[in-house]
Amino acid sequence: MLDLQLLRNDLENVVQRLAARGFALDMRSFQELEQERKAVQIRTQELQAKRNQTSKQIGVAKSKGEDVSAIMAEVASLGDELKAAEEKLAYIQNQLDDVLMTIPNLPHESVPAGKTEADNVEVRRVGTPRHFDFAVKDHVDVGEGLKLLDFETAVKISGARFSVMKGALARLHRALAQFMLDTHTQEHGYTEVYVPYLVNADSMRGTGQFPKFQDDQFHVCADNLYLIPTAEVPVTNIVRDEIVALEDLPVKFVSHTPCFRREAGTYGKDTRGMIRQHQFDKVELVQIVHPSASYAALETLLGHAETILKKLELPYRVVNLCMGDMGFSAAKTYDIEVWLPAQNTYREISSCSNFEAFQARRMQARYRNEKNKPELVHTLNGSALAVGRTLVAILENYQNADGSVTIPAVLRPYMGNAEKLSA
RNA sequence: GGAGAGAUGGCCGAGUGGUCGAAGGCGCUCCCCUGCUAAGGGAGUAUGCGGGCUUAAACCUGCAUCGAGGGUUCGAAUCCCUCUCUCUCCGCCA
């Protein structure tokens, strides 16, 4: 949510910056609505002030035993107009709210202009894609070849976009999550948190999934709860409606959770394999920081995610998302893309964003500033990493000619020191 | 699932229809006092939104907010209804 004050005081500039990221804000209708709000609010408050004042007089007069019928008649005449004014104000404010809740965040000045993925700017490449002297298989063929990955059974149990992993592959999946958690807690100073996977609508609103992306979420109707699409939702909402002490900033959480996404509107996209699933695991980093520190925090958080890929010795690149390709709530986003030899391309494995105060304003997440006044925090998060896609990258990059897969050195302690997955 | 009790500021806690945004305490800030420390005295200290105001701060002023939403009333923290959550007891359960 953007600051209403900013929209009032600097609308033209806001409209321009939103247009740059592909969002058309109807300036005239906003102004009209805002003007009406102002007039109705002033009138409503006048009437309320009058009613309050008169009612107070009644109390005073009664306590002195005076006759109050004249004053009561006076205040009674306010009733209808006041009620109408209050209703109209509530209606207008709801409309303004609806507009406000569907406006995306303003991009930071360091975000490149552009409309699509093609306009994203590569920041760096790390590692060199391995040369294969045999025909590379994709992760589906590698996994199924080892009889450790089974999509047919997943279809029987649940349907498309689910997977079943077995044996050493299931263990490797678990090992990856453990390795990521250990790295972030032991080397990067994050506190591990275990959180609910079902959340209420307020939490979804807080991080920006609602109201705009309601259709993308799994909804448990009987209890009116939603399956989390990312740990970002429960973890960031830890500070919803809270005032964090200045000395407790930055707050750094890491959490390993499953993520559930309906993937509405992606029919036909990435239908093969584990790239795009309704359910996948992710290790998520979340930081709650002082506003002056958020851009520095974004760089270090990105570095923390990169560390995992470096330790796994997987080639990757970092891209700075252009305005048109950024998510709804983000002010700036870096994606990390891992090399997938079978696709002969880099594919997203992490997304690290600074939301500035956009989520904090929706959540009323604040800290006490140097003057002891509550002020909105800045929030950030990043995947570090998406576990399923990391597994895909290992299967493809570490595959051998005989169909086996070498286990990256850092994972072997988690795998009973095994060196390979083999049939 | 059944029965009961409760939800008030940063925290604790009083308040059952009228000058209550809310006693008192704790905490915090400032000032005074005291060689230091400890103790003491005084003042201040909720949030959101609007208006004054064309930028920011400060200030003045209005409205709203006592778990949430409705209702009764000239007037609601207080009375009524619905919901949410917490606690206690019973039942069930990994």
XYZ file of C-alpha atoms (C1' of nucleotides) in Angstrom:
517
model
C 0.000 0.000 0.000
C 1.292 3.400 -0.921
C 1.213 6.372 1.424
C -2.083 8.210 0.887
C -0.307 11.491 1.665
C 2.051 10.884 -1.223
C -0.872 10.332 -3.581
C -2.517 13.526 -2.388
C 0.562 15.731 -2.493
C 2.422 14.396 -5.482
C -0.120 12.546 -7.593
C 1.310 13.399 -10.995
C 4.716 12.054 -10.106
C 3.220 8.876 -8.619
C 1.139 8.291 -11.745
C 4.263 8.611 -13.876
C 6.292 6.209 -11.781
C 3.444 3.686 -11.805
C 3.100 4.011 -15.555
C 6.789 3.123 -15.847
C 6.058 -0.238 -14.290
C 3.003 -0.749 -16.462
C 0.237 0.297 -14.103
C -2.300 2.875 -15.227
C -3.727 4.867 -12.344
C -6.757 6.913 -13.348
C -5.658 10.264 -12.037
C -8.878 12.124 -12.651
C -11.185 9.640 -10.954
C -8.811 9.422 -8.018
C -8.813 13.190 -7.660
C -12.581 13.348 -7.859
C -12.959 10.668 -5.245
C -10.440 12.360 -3.008
C -12.159 15.718 -3.353
C -15.485 14.204 -2.455
C -13.919 12.458 0.508
C -12.579 15.721 1.789
C -15.906 17.555 1.548
C -17.915 14.738 3.094
C -15.390 14.106 5.841
C -15.307 17.757 6.881
C -19.106 17.919 6.973
C -19.395 14.652 8.897
C -16.896 15.727 11.495
C -18.645 19.083 11.929
C -21.899 17.314 12.636
C -20.242 14.892 15.004
C -18.558 17.735 16.861
C -21.879 19.495 17.254
C -23.591 16.348 18.504
C -20.813 15.632 20.994
C -20.868 19.166 22.323
C -24.643 19.231 22.718
C -24.746 15.819 24.342
C -22.218 16.997 26.855
C -24.456 19.951 27.714
C -27.315 17.562 28.380
C -25.198 15.692 30.853
C -24.147 18.870 32.628
C -27.676 20.282 32.715
C -29.147 17.032 33.997
C -26.660 16.817 36.818
C -27.821 20.278 37.897
C -31.442 19.170 37.661
C -32.307 21.570 34.847
C -34.846 20.975 32.104
C -33.164 19.504 29.018
C -36.030 19.071 26.562
C -35.012 22.109 24.473
C -31.436 20.901 24.008
C -32.611 17.400 23.253
C -34.875 18.621 20.497
C -31.935 20.511 19.015
C -29.621 17.523 18.880
C -32.365 15.223 17.616
C -32.630 17.321 14.482
C -29.019 16.446 13.635
C -29.723 12.738 13.521
C -30.726 12.103 9.927
C -28.141 14.288 8.289
C -25.396 12.884 10.480
C -26.333 9.325 9.743
C -26.438 9.968 5.995
C -23.095 11.750 6.112
C -21.449 8.933 8.060
C -22.730 6.350 5.624
C -21.558 8.306 2.625
C -18.132 8.834 4.143
C -17.761 5.130 4.880
C -18.735 4.340 1.305
C -16.214 6.752 -0.182
C -13.463 5.587 2.118
C -14.124 2.012 1.112
C -13.807 2.979 -2.521
C -10.546 4.801 -1.842
C -9.301 1.797 0.081
C -10.147 -0.513 -2.788
C -8.169 1.680 -5.165
C -5.271 1.958 -2.752
C -5.083 -1.784 -2.129
C -4.689 -2.570 -5.817
C -1.964 -0.034 -6.593
C 1.464 -1.701 -6.840
C 4.587 -0.380 -5.156
C 6.705 2.363 -6.684
C 9.947 1.118 -8.220
C 13.212 2.302 -6.683
C 15.362 4.614 -8.793
C 17.951 1.871 -9.354
C 15.370 -0.347 -11.084
C 15.907 -0.525 -14.841
C 13.103 0.613 -17.137
C 11.450 -2.043 -19.261
C 8.353 -4.078 -19.814
C 9.213 -7.761 -19.885
C 11.713 -10.347 -18.775
C 13.776 -9.445 -21.818
C 14.482 -6.022 -20.324
C 15.942 -7.353 -17.077
C 19.561 -6.408 -16.511
C 22.154 -9.053 -15.773
C 24.260 -8.018 -12.796
C 26.795 -10.850 -12.730
C 27.474 -14.434 -13.677
C 29.134 -16.766 -11.225
C 30.549 -20.181 -12.100
C 30.993 -21.737 -15.504
C 28.483 -24.195 -16.962
C 30.028 -27.625 -17.121
C 30.937 -29.202 -20.452
C 29.203 -32.537 -21.056
C 30.727 -35.135 -23.372
C 27.445 -37.067 -23.513
C 23.858 -36.152 -24.276
C 22.441 -34.404 -21.205
C 19.113 -35.563 -19.816
C 16.674 -33.300 -18.072
C 15.873 -33.850 -14.403
C 12.760 -35.904 -15.187
C 14.728 -38.460 -17.184
C 17.524 -38.488 -14.636
C 15.165 -38.940 -11.689
C 12.875 -41.452 -13.326
C 15.897 -43.308 -14.693
C 17.050 -43.775 -11.110
C 13.507 -44.799 -10.132
C 13.580 -42.113 -7.470
C 11.163 -39.649 -9.041
C 7.580 -40.631 -9.850
C 5.079 -38.293 -11.458
C 2.534 -40.937 -12.447
C 1.879 -41.900 -8.866
C 1.586 -38.232 -7.920
C -1.074 -37.803 -10.590
C -2.988 -40.747 -9.149
C -2.814 -39.398 -5.614
C -3.471 -35.743 -6.348
C -3.274 -34.668 -9.975
C -1.004 -32.666 -12.220
C 1.798 -30.510 -10.825
C 2.639 -32.761 -7.898
C 5.530 -35.139 -7.447
C 6.581 -38.169 -5.455
C 10.216 -38.591 -4.481
C 11.645 -41.758 -3.035
C 14.699 -43.091 -1.258
C 17.931 -41.197 -1.671
C 16.252 -38.470 -3.695
C 13.746 -37.762 -0.927
C 16.677 -37.694 1.444
C 18.630 -35.337 -0.805
C 15.615 -33.048 -0.824
C 15.604 -33.068 2.986
C 19.376 -32.647 3.069
C 19.135 -29.518 0.937
C 16.685 -27.871 3.310
C 18.820 -28.792 6.324
C 21.961 -27.509 4.664
C 20.320 -24.200 3.771
C 18.897 -23.712 7.275
C 22.228 -24.545 8.905
C 24.097 -22.127 6.669
C 21.736 -19.225 7.343
C 21.470 -19.779 11.083
C 25.141 -20.557 11.706
C 26.871 -18.278 9.207
C 24.422 -15.469 8.421
C 22.835 -14.760 11.794
C 19.226 -15.684 11.063
C 16.819 -17.047 13.662
C 14.994 -20.138 12.504
C 11.207 -19.979 12.852
C 8.542 -22.620 12.472
C 5.244 -21.107 11.356
C 1.671 -22.022 10.371
C 1.069 -23.183 6.810
C -2.546 -22.052 6.992
C -3.133 -18.353 7.475
C -6.062 -15.961 7.694
C -7.051 -13.288 5.192
C -5.504 -10.478 7.267
C -2.082 -12.055 6.886
C -2.585 -12.454 3.138
C -3.546 -8.798 2.944
C -0.549 -7.785 5.022
C 2.055 -9.070 2.602
C 0.089 -8.052 -0.513
C -1.350 -11.338 -1.812
C -4.858 -10.036 -1.166
C -7.008 -8.677 -2.604
C -5.361 -8.832 -6.012
C -4.074 -12.395 -6.095
C -6.821 -14.173 -4.205
C -7.437 -16.583 -7.099
C -3.862 -17.827 -6.954
C -4.283 -19.197 -3.432
C -5.623 -22.482 -2.138
C -8.563 -21.762 0.134
C -9.757 -24.056 2.908
C -13.374 -22.982 2.772
C -14.724 -24.672 5.888
C -12.344 -22.730 8.122
C -11.738 -19.733 5.898
C -7.976 -20.217 5.946
C -5.486 -20.126 3.103
C -2.513 -22.347 2.324
C 0.605 -20.205 2.259
C 2.078 -19.519 -1.187
C 5.410 -18.712 0.492
C 6.818 -18.500 4.024
C 6.985 -14.766 3.428
C 3.332 -14.574 4.466
C 3.404 -16.122 7.961
C 6.955 -14.983 8.747
C 6.550 -11.325 7.787
C 3.192 -11.188 9.551
C 4.977 -11.995 12.799
C 5.481 -8.236 13.111
C 1.985 -7.248 11.950
C 0.455 -4.761 14.414
C 3.656 -4.802 16.426
C 6.058 -2.069 17.472
C 9.595 -3.424 17.391
C 12.177 -1.831 19.688
C 14.848 0.114 17.804
C 17.608 -2.010 19.320
C 15.932 -5.204 18.082
C 16.390 -4.176 14.425
C 17.251 -5.771 12.137
C 15.036 -8.799 12.758
C 16.310 -11.724 10.653
C 14.217 -14.864 10.252
C 14.749 -17.984 8.202
C 12.019 -20.565 7.712
C 11.644 -23.794 5.803
C 8.068 -24.399 4.669
C 6.101 -25.993 1.912
C 4.524 -23.483 -0.470
C 1.194 -23.959 -2.195
C 0.237 -22.243 -5.412
C -2.724 -22.807 -7.659
C -0.714 -21.625 -10.662
C -3.925 -20.293 -12.162
C -3.282 -19.037 -15.660
C -0.101 -21.023 -16.224
C -1.693 -23.892 -18.134
C 0.778 -25.261 -20.610
C 3.732 -23.535 -18.959
C 6.475 -25.735 -17.497
C 4.174 -28.743 -17.465
C 7.052 -31.205 -17.477
C 8.888 -32.007 -14.281
C 9.318 -30.246 -10.990
C 9.856 -26.696 -12.159
C 6.327 -25.455 -11.525
C 4.404 -27.381 -8.865
C 1.314 -26.808 -6.747
C 3.392 -27.792 -3.727
C 7.096 -27.179 -3.242
C 9.502 -26.538 -0.385
C 11.386 -23.331 0.081
C 13.810 -21.883 2.593
C 12.926 -18.241 2.968
C 14.869 -15.329 4.432
C 12.925 -12.422 5.916
C 14.375 -9.207 7.291
C 12.630 -6.427 9.196
C 14.909 -3.409 9.083
C 15.305 0.294 9.782
C 14.214 2.259 6.682
C 17.672 3.756 6.226
C 19.197 0.268 6.054
C 16.922 -1.543 3.644
C 18.916 -1.220 0.428
C 22.121 -2.323 2.070
C 20.135 -5.203 3.586
C 18.877 -6.211 0.142
C 22.455 -6.614 -1.083
C 23.513 -8.723 1.903
C 20.359 -10.832 1.741
C 21.042 -11.470 -1.938
C 24.577 -12.466 -0.952
C 23.209 -14.949 1.587
C 21.130 -16.628 -1.112
C 24.114 -16.683 -3.480
C 26.235 -18.361 -0.812
C 24.070 -21.476 -1.096
C 24.671 -21.746 -4.824
C 28.384 -21.106 -4.402
C 28.664 -23.844 -1.798
C 26.730 -26.203 -4.055
C 29.001 -25.159 -6.930
C 26.094 -24.471 -9.228
C 26.579 -21.840 -11.963
C 24.153 -18.948 -11.743
C 23.540 -15.373 -12.657
C 21.934 -12.454 -10.852
C 19.473 -10.224 -12.677
C 18.030 -6.900 -11.653
C 14.351 -7.100 -12.593
C 13.039 -4.294 -14.744
C 10.020 -2.244 -13.704
C 7.553 -4.232 -15.757
C 8.704 -7.635 -14.520
C 8.669 -6.892 -10.785
C 6.082 -8.279 -8.416
C 3.185 -6.216 -7.099
C 4.658 -5.336 -3.694
C 8.337 -4.947 -4.517
C 10.295 -1.705 -4.835
C 13.316 -3.588 -6.133
C 13.939 -7.241 -6.916
C 16.952 -9.331 -7.805
C 16.328 -12.763 -9.238
C 18.942 -15.463 -9.050
C 18.851 -17.853 -11.980
C 20.581 -21.208 -11.895
C 22.043 -22.892 -14.946
C 19.965 -25.811 -16.245
C 21.973 -27.664 -18.908
C 19.002 -29.589 -20.330
C 17.186 -26.345 -21.015
C 20.464 -24.705 -21.987
C 19.434 -21.637 -20.021
C 19.316 -19.958 -16.618
C 16.077 -20.466 -14.651
C 14.817 -18.571 -11.614
C 15.711 -20.214 -8.324
C 15.454 -17.230 -5.998
C 13.821 -13.853 -5.824
C 15.101 -11.258 -3.350
C 13.086 -8.095 -2.814
C 12.944 -4.915 -0.822
C 9.348 -3.875 -0.191
C 10.296 -0.689 1.637
C 7.232 0.312 3.701
C 4.686 -1.155 1.275
C 3.962 -4.271 3.315
C 4.671 -2.558 6.637
C 1.968 0.023 5.952
C -0.600 -2.667 5.256
C 0.482 -4.561 8.348
C 1.073 -1.569 10.621
C 4.490 -3.032 11.393
C 6.500 -0.352 13.122
C 9.521 0.431 15.245
C 10.182 3.247 17.700
C 12.493 5.721 16.063
C 15.190 7.819 17.679
C 12.517 10.243 18.922
C 10.500 7.383 20.410
C 7.815 7.808 17.737
C 6.391 4.765 15.975
C 7.429 4.644 12.335
C 6.945 2.017 9.626
C 9.712 -0.549 9.197
C 11.010 -1.777 5.870
C 10.554 -5.444 5.003
C 12.597 -7.695 2.734
C 12.606 -11.310 1.791
C 14.283 -13.740 -0.508
C 14.275 -17.417 -1.323
C 17.476 -19.079 -0.254
C 16.592 -21.205 -1.977
C 13.625 -22.902 -3.605
C 14.391 -26.476 -2.593
C 12.670 -28.266 -5.475
C 14.374 -26.207 -8.131
C 17.718 -26.625 -6.411
C 17.163 -30.354 -6.555
C 16.407 -30.050 -10.272
C 19.643 -28.111 -10.761
C 21.669 -30.767 -8.951
C 20.123 -33.617 -10.937
C 20.939 -31.886 -14.182
C 24.322 -30.318 -13.444
C 25.741 -33.271 -11.511
C 24.510 -36.061 -13.784
C 26.947 -38.647 -15.096
C 27.072 -40.620 -18.353
C 26.031 -43.818 -16.542
C 22.814 -42.185 -15.280
C 24.064 -41.651 -11.728
C 24.243 -38.261 -10.027
C 27.205 -37.043 -7.991
C 26.210 -35.553 -4.651
C 27.702 -32.080 -4.092
C 30.444 -32.224 -1.446
C 28.671 -29.940 1.068
C 25.624 -32.223 1.116
C 27.451 -35.483 1.745
C 27.519 -35.083 5.560
C 23.717 -34.934 5.373
C 23.625 -38.046 3.161
C 25.511 -40.506 5.308
C 28.639 -39.494 3.339
C 27.280 -41.070 0.163
C 28.917 -39.676 -2.985
C 26.401 -40.653 -5.609
C 22.775 -41.352 -6.333
C 22.715 -44.488 -8.418
C 20.205 -47.065 -9.514
C -17.606 -30.899 20.974
C -19.962 -29.208 26.185
C -19.845 -25.614 30.558
C -17.916 -21.179 32.608
C -14.704 -16.680 32.881
C -12.461 -12.947 30.248
C -10.275 -9.237 26.157
C -9.076 -1.581 28.495
C -2.666 2.500 26.496
C 4.494 0.147 25.611
C 3.199 -3.232 30.136
C 0.035 -4.124 34.641
C -4.651 -2.593 36.120
C -9.364 0.532 37.798
C -13.655 1.952 35.604
C -21.622 -0.923 34.849
C -24.994 5.238 30.797
C -23.034 11.870 31.062
C -16.987 17.163 31.366
C -13.765 9.356 30.394
C -8.977 9.102 25.728
C -9.784 6.732 30.213
C -7.780 6.584 37.843
C -3.466 4.318 39.884
C 1.083 1.768 39.156
C 5.362 0.156 36.106
C 8.360 1.662 32.143
C 10.247 5.738 29.230
C 11.680 11.247 28.394
C 12.947 15.992 30.429
C 13.925 19.059 34.747
C 15.284 19.719 40.104
C 17.941 17.803 44.270
C 21.920 14.824 46.150
C 30.335 14.222 46.013
C 29.531 8.918 43.101
C 25.892 4.976 43.551
C 21.134 4.229 45.593
C 16.936 6.989 46.848
C 13.693 11.446 46.430
C 10.673 15.699 44.132
C 8.257 17.972 39.680
C 6.504 17.848 34.599
C 5.491 15.078 30.320
C 4.345 10.430 27.844
C -1.509 6.228 22.976
C -2.590 5.542 17.811
C -4.975 6.574 13.188
C -7.281 10.197 10.181
C -8.904 15.234 8.904
C -8.693 20.741 9.044
C -5.716 25.224 9.894
C -1.641 24.534 5.472
C 0.779 25.327 -1.121
C 6.701 21.621 1.085
C 8.794 19.873 6.078
C 8.888 20.312 11.298
C 6.495 22.369 15.310
C 1.970 24.033 17.067
C -3.408 24.639 17.415
C -7.989 22.234 16.519
C -11.718 18.389 15.209
C -13.156 13.233 14.486
C -12.456 8.087 15.367
C -10.495 4.187 18.344
C -11.303 0.473 25.351
C -10.825 -7.491 20.827
C -13.990 -6.975 15.730
C -18.710 -5.822 13.503
C -23.760 -4.353 14.162
C -27.747 -2.273 17.462
C -30.263 0.737 21.538
C -29.605 6.051 23.190
C -29.430 13.084 22.807
C -24.975 10.511 24.798
C -21.784 3.731 25.208
C -15.367 1.290 27.715
C -20.170 0.633 30.437
C -26.610 -1.958 27.963
C -28.215 -5.671 23.742
C -26.899 -9.022 19.399
C -23.255 -11.606 16.261
C -18.291 -13.029 15.552
C -12.997 -13.754 16.804
C -9.454 -14.834 20.285
C -7.542 -16.147 25.392
C -7.983 -18.800 30.053
C -10.251 -22.778 33.374
C -12.916 -27.456 33.756
C -14.996 -31.853 31.114
C -14.711 -34.917 26.587
C -11.607 -36.398 22.428
C -6.750 -36.711 20.378
C -0.728 -37.088 17.660
